């Protein structure tokens, strides 16, 4: 039984973590089963309980003071113990421990949604007069937040196409620095999304990092590089290995993977995450204990689910590529552009399972295809166990101006497909009969 006066918590572990066995470093798939949690501190429960409490008892007044020094930023690194559920909790901290493993990150933070993670990151990095340099396309809500919300507080942006080469990157970073100087601010952040939503265009993360480093050589303040890795993370791309400083996720997608929760995450070095953690503490954008518990469940099978979905997508795309009613595919396993293929080989471990299907025709033909689907579901989102199909131009990216959509390749004949873990033959039969309706 636990001590009735000073109860231990599942987060504070009296014994070191087991990360190696027989000299072998344990793989992430193994660590997902128990890392960050000691059953003996929770009555022997094999899985962490859900801690539905708003506040936590301090072992002493001195400990309470020490924890609040971390919470308020008086001391770096956050609280040393559990304080209040707007700041931290056992389920969230165990989840953060495990999430960071996939990216090889020093630290991780979890949020109530992908957009709350992105919004908190942007607000923590930017102040009046600053400039954000970002790739395009971005998820529509991210692009709208930068262009329409941050602009109300004096933050502007400069963007570049996802496939930009080194010369283009050098020009956009220089333009961002000049614009910031004119506004009396800084180039505060380089924000990437790769693969881009919904075109699957890749950004050369290594080139961006090298250009950023050269542009700010010898300067005291260097803007961090953050990247939305939702389409390939956490299994198929590790952006921190290629020069990114922070990795952003909609955990709703592949990590959650069952279309039954909404959450977000950020991984990276503690020096970058500490200011974001401090703002999360103020704003209360942390995810709730039940969602954290569900994500812990999902992380145990993320490798199995993503592997099966990726194998299915390869078979489905092989069929679609040869279909007479398909104009082309935006699939990472069949990249035509040599520059994009070269980036894929360096950065990616798999082609993933989300891709763009360009149907011959326009909105009418795309809608006929979508309405005829029987197995795949007509719904937004991606990365779930079920196959989903949607029309970005009329749905997720409807708010993007038409000229901007055209420039980014978000056309009326683009259908975004997220392949799930069903039988691949059944999916092929479904797409075949749906295309017959076009």
Coordinates of C-alpha atoms in Angstrom, one line a residue:
X1 CA 0.0 0.0 0.0
X2 CA 1.1 3.6 -0.6
X3 CA 2.1 5.8 2.3
X4 CA -1.0 7.8 3.4
X5 CA 0.9 10.9 4.2
X6 CA 3.4 11.3 1.4
X7 CA 2.1 9.2 -1.5
X8 CA 4.6 8.5 -4.2
X9 CA 3.6 9.1 -7.8
X10 CA 4.1 7.0 -10.9
X11 CA 6.3 9.7 -12.4
X12 CA 9.0 9.9 -9.7
X13 CA 10.8 6.6 -10.1
X14 CA 13.2 5.3 -7.3
X15 CA 15.1 3.0 -9.8
X16 CA 16.8 3.8 -13.0
X17 CA 15.1 3.2 -16.4
X18 CA 16.1 0.0 -18.2
X19 CA 17.2 1.2 -21.7
X20 CA 19.8 -1.5 -22.5
X21 CA 19.7 -5.3 -22.1
X22 CA 22.9 -7.4 -22.6
X23 CA 24.7 -4.4 -24.1
X24 CA 21.9 -3.8 -26.7
X25 CA 20.1 -0.5 -26.7
X26 CA 16.4 -1.1 -26.6
X27 CA 14.4 0.1 -29.6
X28 CA 11.5 2.6 -29.3
X29 CA 8.9 -0.1 -29.9
X30 CA 10.1 -1.9 -26.8
X31 CA 10.4 1.2 -24.7
X32 CA 6.7 2.1 -25.4
X33 CA 5.6 -0.8 -23.2
X34 CA 6.9 0.6 -19.9
X35 CA 9.3 3.5 -20.2
X36 CA 8.6 6.3 -17.6
X37 CA 6.4 4.2 -15.4
X38 CA 7.0 1.9 -12.4
X39 CA 4.0 -0.3 -11.6
X40 CA 5.2 -0.7 -8.0
X41 CA 4.4 2.9 -7.3
X42 CA 0.8 2.5 -8.4
X43 CA -0.4 -0.6 -6.5
X44 CA 1.3 -2.9 -9.1
X45 CA -1.0 -1.8 -11.9
X46 CA 0.6 -3.0 -15.2
X47 CA -0.6 0.1 -17.0
X48 CA -0.7 3.6 -15.6
X49 CA -4.0 4.6 -14.0
X50 CA -5.8 7.6 -15.3
X51 CA -5.1 10.4 -12.8
X52 CA -8.3 12.4 -12.8
X53 CA -7.3 15.1 -10.3
X54 CA -7.0 18.8 -10.6
X55 CA -4.3 19.3 -8.1
X56 CA -1.5 17.4 -6.3
X57 CA -0.4 17.4 -2.6
X58 CA 3.1 18.7 -1.9
X59 CA 5.4 16.7 0.4
X60 CA 6.5 19.9 2.1
X61 CA 6.1 23.7 1.8
X62 CA 9.7 23.9 0.6
X63 CA 8.9 21.4 -2.2
X64 CA 5.9 23.5 -3.2
X65 CA 8.1 26.6 -3.5
X66 CA 10.6 24.7 -5.6
X67 CA 8.0 23.4 -8.0
X68 CA 6.5 26.9 -8.5
X69 CA 10.0 28.3 -9.2
X70 CA 10.1 25.9 -12.1
X71 CA 6.5 26.6 -13.2
X72 CA 6.9 30.4 -13.2
X73 CA 10.2 30.3 -15.0
X74 CA 12.3 31.5 -12.1
X75 CA 14.2 28.3 -12.5
X76 CA 14.6 26.6 -16.0
X77 CA 13.2 23.2 -16.7
X78 CA 9.7 23.3 -15.3
X79 CA 8.4 21.8 -12.1
X80 CA 10.4 19.1 -10.3
X81 CA 7.2 17.5 -9.1
X82 CA 3.5 17.3 -9.7
X83 CA 1.7 20.6 -9.1
X84 CA -1.6 21.2 -10.9
X85 CA -3.2 19.7 -13.9
X86 CA -2.9 22.8 -16.0
X87 CA 0.9 22.4 -15.7
X88 CA 1.6 18.7 -15.6
X89 CA 0.3 15.3 -14.5
X90 CA 1.5 11.7 -14.3
X91 CA -0.2 10.6 -17.6
X92 CA 1.0 13.6 -19.5
X93 CA 4.6 13.3 -18.2
X94 CA 4.8 9.6 -19.0
X95 CA 3.5 10.3 -22.5
X96 CA 6.1 13.1 -23.0
X97 CA 8.9 10.7 -21.9
X98 CA 7.8 8.2 -24.5
X99 CA 7.0 10.6 -27.3
X100 CA 10.5 12.1 -27.2
X101 CA 12.1 8.7 -27.7
X102 CA 11.0 8.4 -31.4
X103 CA 12.7 11.6 -32.4
X104 CA 15.7 11.2 -30.2
X105 CA 14.7 14.4 -28.5
X106 CA 15.8 15.7 -25.1
X107 CA 12.3 16.8 -24.2
X108 CA 8.7 16.7 -25.3
X109 CA 5.4 18.6 -24.6
X110 CA 1.8 17.5 -25.2
X111 CA -1.1 19.7 -26.0
X112 CA -4.9 19.6 -26.4
X113 CA -4.7 19.6 -30.2
X114 CA -2.2 19.9 -33.0
X115 CA -3.3 23.5 -33.5
X116 CA -2.9 24.4 -29.8
X117 CA 0.7 23.0 -30.0
X118 CA 1.3 25.1 -33.1
X119 CA -0.3 28.3 -31.8
X120 CA 1.5 28.0 -28.4
X121 CA 4.8 27.5 -30.2
X122 CA 4.3 30.5 -32.5
X123 CA 3.2 32.8 -29.7
X124 CA 6.2 31.7 -27.5
X125 CA 8.7 32.4 -30.3
X126 CA 7.3 35.7 -31.7
X127 CA 6.9 39.2 -30.5
X128 CA 5.7 42.5 -32.1
X129 CA 7.7 43.4 -35.3
X130 CA 9.0 39.8 -35.8
X131 CA 9.0 37.8 -39.0
X132 CA 8.2 34.1 -39.5
X133 CA 9.7 32.4 -42.6
X134 CA 7.7 29.4 -43.6
X135 CA 7.4 26.8 -46.3
X136 CA 4.3 26.3 -48.4
X137 CA 1.8 24.8 -48.5
X138 CA 1.1 24.5 -44.8
X139 CA -2.0 23.0 -43.2
X140 CA -4.6 25.7 -43.8
X141 CA -5.3 26.5 -40.2
X142 CA -1.5 27.0 -39.6
X143 CA -1.2 29.3 -42.6
X144 CA -4.3 31.2 -41.5
X145 CA -3.0 31.6 -37.9
X146 CA 0.3 33.0 -39.2
X147 CA -1.3 35.3 -41.8
X148 CA -4.5 36.4 -40.1
X149 CA -4.0 36.1 -36.3
X150 CA -0.3 36.8 -35.7
X151 CA -0.6 39.8 -38.1
X152 CA -3.0 41.4 -35.7
X153 CA -0.1 41.6 -33.2
X154 CA 2.5 43.0 -35.6
X155 CA 4.1 39.7 -36.7
X156 CA 4.5 39.2 -40.5
X157 CA 5.8 36.4 -42.6
X158 CA 7.7 35.5 -45.8
X159 CA 7.0 32.1 -47.4
X160 CA 8.8 29.9 -50.0
X161 CA 7.7 26.8 -51.9
X162 CA 8.4 23.4 -50.2
X163 CA 10.8 22.3 -53.0
X164 CA 13.0 25.4 -52.9
X165 CA 16.7 25.0 -53.7
X166 CA 19.6 26.5 -51.8
X167 CA 19.6 29.7 -53.8
X168 CA 15.9 30.3 -53.1
X169 CA 16.4 29.5 -49.5
X170 CA 19.2 32.0 -49.1
X171 CA 17.1 34.7 -50.8
X172 CA 14.0 34.1 -48.5
X173 CA 16.1 34.1 -45.3
X174 CA 17.8 37.3 -46.4
X175 CA 14.3 38.8 -47.2
X176 CA 13.0 37.7 -43.8
X177 CA 16.0 39.4 -42.0
X178 CA 15.6 42.6 -44.0
X179 CA 11.8 42.7 -43.4
X180 CA 12.3 42.1 -39.7
X181 CA 14.9 44.9 -39.5
X182 CA 12.5 47.4 -41.2
X183 CA 9.8 46.4 -38.6
X184 CA 12.1 46.7 -35.6
X185 CA 11.9 43.0 -34.9
X186 CA 13.8 39.7 -35.5
X187 CA 13.5 36.8 -37.8
X188 CA 12.0 34.8 -35.0
X189 CA 11.2 31.4 -36.5
X190 CA 11.7 29.2 -39.6
X191 CA 8.6 27.0 -39.8
X192 CA 8.4 24.0 -42.1
X193 CA 5.9 21.4 -43.0
X194 CA 7.3 18.3 -44.8
X195 CA 5.7 16.5 -46.4
X196 CA 3.4 19.4 -47.1
X197 CA -0.4 19.1 -46.6
X198 CA -1.9 18.1 -49.0
X199 CA 0.6 17.9 -51.9
X200 CA 3.3 15.8 -50.2
X201 CA 6.0 18.2 -51.4
X202 CA 9.2 17.8 -49.4
X203 CA 11.4 20.5 -47.8
X204 CA 15.2 20.0 -47.7
X205 CA 15.6 20.3 -44.0
X206 CA 19.4 20.0 -44.1
X207 CA 19.6 22.8 -46.7
X208 CA 17.3 25.1 -44.6
X209 CA 19.5 24.5 -41.5
X210 CA 22.7 25.2 -43.4
X211 CA 21.4 28.4 -44.9
X212 CA 20.0 29.5 -41.5
X213 CA 23.3 28.8 -39.8
X214 CA 25.3 30.7 -42.4
X215 CA 22.9 33.7 -42.4
X216 CA 23.2 34.0 -38.6
X217 CA 26.9 33.1 -38.1
X218 CA 28.3 35.0 -35.2
X219 CA 25.0 36.4 -34.2
X220 CA 23.7 36.1 -30.6
X221 CA 20.1 35.2 -31.5
X222 CA 19.5 32.4 -34.0
X223 CA 15.9 31.6 -35.0
X224 CA 14.9 28.0 -34.3
X225 CA 13.7 25.7 -37.1
X226 CA 10.4 23.9 -36.3
X227 CA 8.8 21.4 -38.6
X228 CA 5.4 19.8 -38.7
X229 CA 6.2 16.1 -39.1
X230 CA 2.6 14.8 -38.9
X231 CA 2.6 13.0 -42.3
X232 CA 5.6 10.9 -41.6
X233 CA 6.1 10.9 -37.9
X234 CA 7.1 9.5 -35.6
X235 CA 8.3 6.5 -37.6
X236 CA 9.3 7.5 -41.1
X237 CA 11.2 10.8 -40.6
X238 CA 13.4 12.1 -37.8
X239 CA 13.8 15.9 -38.6
X240 CA 16.1 16.5 -35.5
X241 CA 18.7 14.3 -37.2
X242 CA 18.7 16.7 -40.2
X243 CA 19.0 20.1 -38.5
X244 CA 15.5 20.9 -37.2
X245 CA 15.3 22.2 -33.6
X246 CA 11.7 21.3 -32.9
X247 CA 9.3 18.8 -34.3
X248 CA 5.5 19.4 -34.2
X249 CA 2.8 16.8 -34.4
X250 CA -0.9 16.5 -34.6
X251 CA -1.0 13.4 -32.3
X252 CA -4.6 13.0 -33.5
X253 CA -3.1 11.4 -36.6
X254 CA -0.7 8.4 -36.7
X255 CA 0.3 8.5 -33.1
X256 CA -3.3 8.4 -31.8
X257 CA -4.1 6.4 -34.9
X258 CA -7.7 5.3 -34.1
X259 CA -9.7 8.5 -35.0
X260 CA -10.9 8.7 -31.4
X261 CA -8.9 11.6 -29.8
X262 CA -7.5 15.1 -30.6
X263 CA -4.1 16.1 -29.3
X264 CA -0.8 17.7 -30.3
X265 CA 2.9 17.4 -29.4
X266 CA 6.3 19.1 -29.8
X267 CA 9.7 17.5 -29.3
X268 CA 13.2 19.0 -29.2
X269 CA 15.9 20.4 -27.0
X270 CA 14.8 21.7 -23.6
X271 CA 16.3 25.1 -24.3
X272 CA 13.7 25.6 -27.1
X273 CA 10.8 23.9 -25.3
X274 CA 11.1 25.7 -22.0
X275 CA 9.6 29.0 -23.2
X276 CA 6.8 27.0 -24.9
X277 CA 6.2 25.1 -21.7
X278 CA 6.0 28.3 -19.7
X279 CA 3.4 29.7 -22.1
X280 CA 1.5 26.4 -22.0
X281 CA 1.3 26.7 -18.3
X282 CA -0.3 30.1 -18.6
X283 CA -2.7 29.3 -21.4
X284 CA -3.6 25.8 -20.2
X285 CA -3.2 24.1 -23.6
X286 CA -1.9 20.8 -22.1
X287 CA -3.8 17.7 -23.1
X288 CA -6.1 16.1 -20.5
X289 CA -5.2 12.9 -18.5
X290 CA -7.6 10.6 -20.3
X291 CA -6.3 11.7 -23.8
X292 CA -2.7 11.2 -22.6
X293 CA -3.6 7.7 -21.3
X294 CA -5.2 6.8 -24.7
X295 CA -2.1 8.0 -26.5
X296 CA 0.1 5.8 -24.3
X297 CA -2.1 2.9 -25.5
X298 CA -1.7 4.0 -29.1
X299 CA 2.1 4.4 -28.9
X300 CA 2.4 0.6 -28.1
X301 CA 1.2 -0.2 -31.6
X302 CA 2.3 2.8 -33.7
X303 CA 5.0 0.9 -35.4
X304 CA 2.7 -2.0 -36.3
X305 CA 0.0 0.3 -37.6
X306 CA 2.2 2.6 -39.6
X307 CA 4.1 -0.3 -41.2
X308 CA 0.9 -2.1 -42.3
X309 CA -0.6 1.2 -43.6
X310 CA 2.6 1.9 -45.5
X311 CA 2.6 -1.5 -47.1
X312 CA -1.1 -1.1 -48.1
X313 CA -0.4 2.3 -49.6
X314 CA 2.3 0.9 -51.8
X315 CA -0.1 -1.7 -53.3
X316 CA -2.9 0.8 -53.7
X317 CA -0.7 3.4 -55.4
X318 CA 0.8 0.7 -57.8
X319 CA -2.8 0.1 -58.9
X320 CA -3.8 3.7 -59.1
X321 CA -0.7 4.8 -61.1
X322 CA -1.8 2.5 -64.0
X323 CA -5.5 3.5 -64.0
X324 CA -6.7 5.4 -67.1
X325 CA -8.8 7.9 -65.1
X326 CA -5.9 8.9 -62.8
X327 CA -3.8 11.9 -64.0
X328 CA -1.0 11.4 -61.6
X329 CA -0.1 10.7 -57.9
X330 CA 1.5 12.8 -55.3
X331 CA 3.0 9.7 -53.6
X332 CA 6.5 9.6 -52.0
X333 CA 7.1 6.1 -53.4
X334 CA 6.8 7.3 -57.0
X335 CA 8.5 10.8 -57.1
X336 CA 9.1 12.0 -60.6
X337 CA 11.1 15.2 -59.8
X338 CA 14.8 14.4 -59.3
X339 CA 15.3 17.1 -56.6
X340 CA 12.4 15.8 -54.6
X341 CA 13.6 12.2 -54.9
X342 CA 17.0 13.2 -53.7
X343 CA 15.5 14.9 -50.6
X344 CA 13.3 11.8 -50.0
X345 CA 16.3 9.5 -50.0
X346 CA 18.2 11.6 -47.5
X347 CA 15.4 12.4 -45.1
X348 CA 12.7 9.7 -45.2
X349 CA 12.6 6.1 -44.1
X350 CA 9.4 5.2 -45.9
X351 CA 6.9 6.7 -48.5
X352 CA 4.2 6.8 -45.8
X353 CA 0.5 6.1 -46.4
X354 CA -1.0 9.5 -47.1
X355 CA -0.9 10.7 -50.7
X356 CA -2.6 12.9 -53.3
X357 CA -4.6 11.4 -56.0
X358 CA -5.1 13.7 -59.1
X359 CA -8.2 12.5 -61.0
X360 CA -8.6 13.4 -64.7
X361 CA -11.2 16.2 -64.6
X362 CA -12.1 18.6 -61.8
X363 CA -14.3 19.0 -58.8
X364 CA -17.3 17.2 -60.4
X365 CA -15.2 14.1 -61.2
X366 CA -13.5 14.2 -57.8
X367 CA -16.9 14.4 -56.0
X368 CA -18.2 11.5 -58.0
X369 CA -15.3 9.4 -57.0
X370 CA -15.6 10.3 -53.3
X371 CA -19.4 9.7 -53.2
X372 CA -18.9 6.3 -54.7
X373 CA -16.5 4.9 -52.1
X374 CA -17.8 2.0 -50.1
X375 CA -14.9 0.9 -47.9
X376 CA -12.9 4.1 -47.6
X377 CA -14.7 6.8 -45.6
X378 CA -15.3 10.3 -46.8
X379 CA -13.8 12.3 -43.9
X380 CA -11.0 14.8 -43.2
X381 CA -8.0 13.8 -41.0
X382 CA -5.5 11.0 -41.7
X383 CA -3.3 8.4 -40.0
X384 CA -6.2 6.3 -38.6
X385 CA -6.7 2.6 -38.8
X386 CA -9.4 3.2 -41.4
X387 CA -8.8 4.6 -44.9
X388 CA -10.0 8.2 -45.4
X389 CA -10.5 10.3 -48.5
X390 CA -11.2 14.0 -48.7
X391 CA -11.2 17.0 -51.1
X392 CA -8.7 19.6 -49.8
X393 CA -9.7 22.4 -52.1
X394 CA -13.4 22.2 -51.0
X395 CA -12.8 21.1 -47.4
X396 CA -9.6 21.5 -45.3
X397 CA -8.1 24.2 -47.6
X398 CA -11.4 25.9 -48.5
X399 CA -10.3 29.1 -46.6
X400 CA -7.1 29.4 -48.7
X401 CA -7.6 32.1 -51.4
X402 CA -8.0 30.6 -54.9
X403 CA -4.9 32.2 -56.3
X404 CA -2.9 30.8 -53.4
X405 CA -4.3 27.3 -53.9
X406 CA -3.5 27.4 -57.6
X407 CA 0.1 28.5 -56.8
X408 CA 0.5 25.7 -54.3
X409 CA -1.0 23.0 -56.6
X410 CA -4.1 22.5 -54.5
X411 CA -6.4 21.8 -57.5
X412 CA -10.0 20.8 -57.9
X413 CA -9.0 17.4 -59.1
X414 CA -6.8 16.6 -56.0
X415 CA -8.2 14.0 -53.6
X416 CA -6.2 13.3 -50.5
X417 CA -6.1 9.7 -49.4
X418 CA -4.9 8.3 -46.1
X419 CA -4.6 4.5 -46.4
X420 CA -5.5 2.5 -43.3
X421 CA -4.8 -1.1 -42.2
X422 CA -7.7 -2.9 -44.0
X423 CA -7.0 -5.6 -46.6
X424 CA -5.2 -4.0 -49.5
X425 CA -7.1 -6.0 -52.1
X426 CA -10.4 -4.7 -50.6
X427 CA -9.2 -1.1 -50.9
X428 CA -8.1 -1.6 -54.5
X429 CA -11.5 -3.0 -55.4
X430 CA -13.1 0.0 -53.7
X431 CA -11.0 2.5 -55.5
X432 CA -11.6 0.7 -58.8
X433 CA -15.4 0.8 -58.5
X434 CA -15.3 4.4 -57.4
X435 CA -13.2 5.4 -60.4
X436 CA -15.7 3.6 -62.6
X437 CA -18.3 6.2 -61.4
X438 CA -16.2 9.1 -62.7

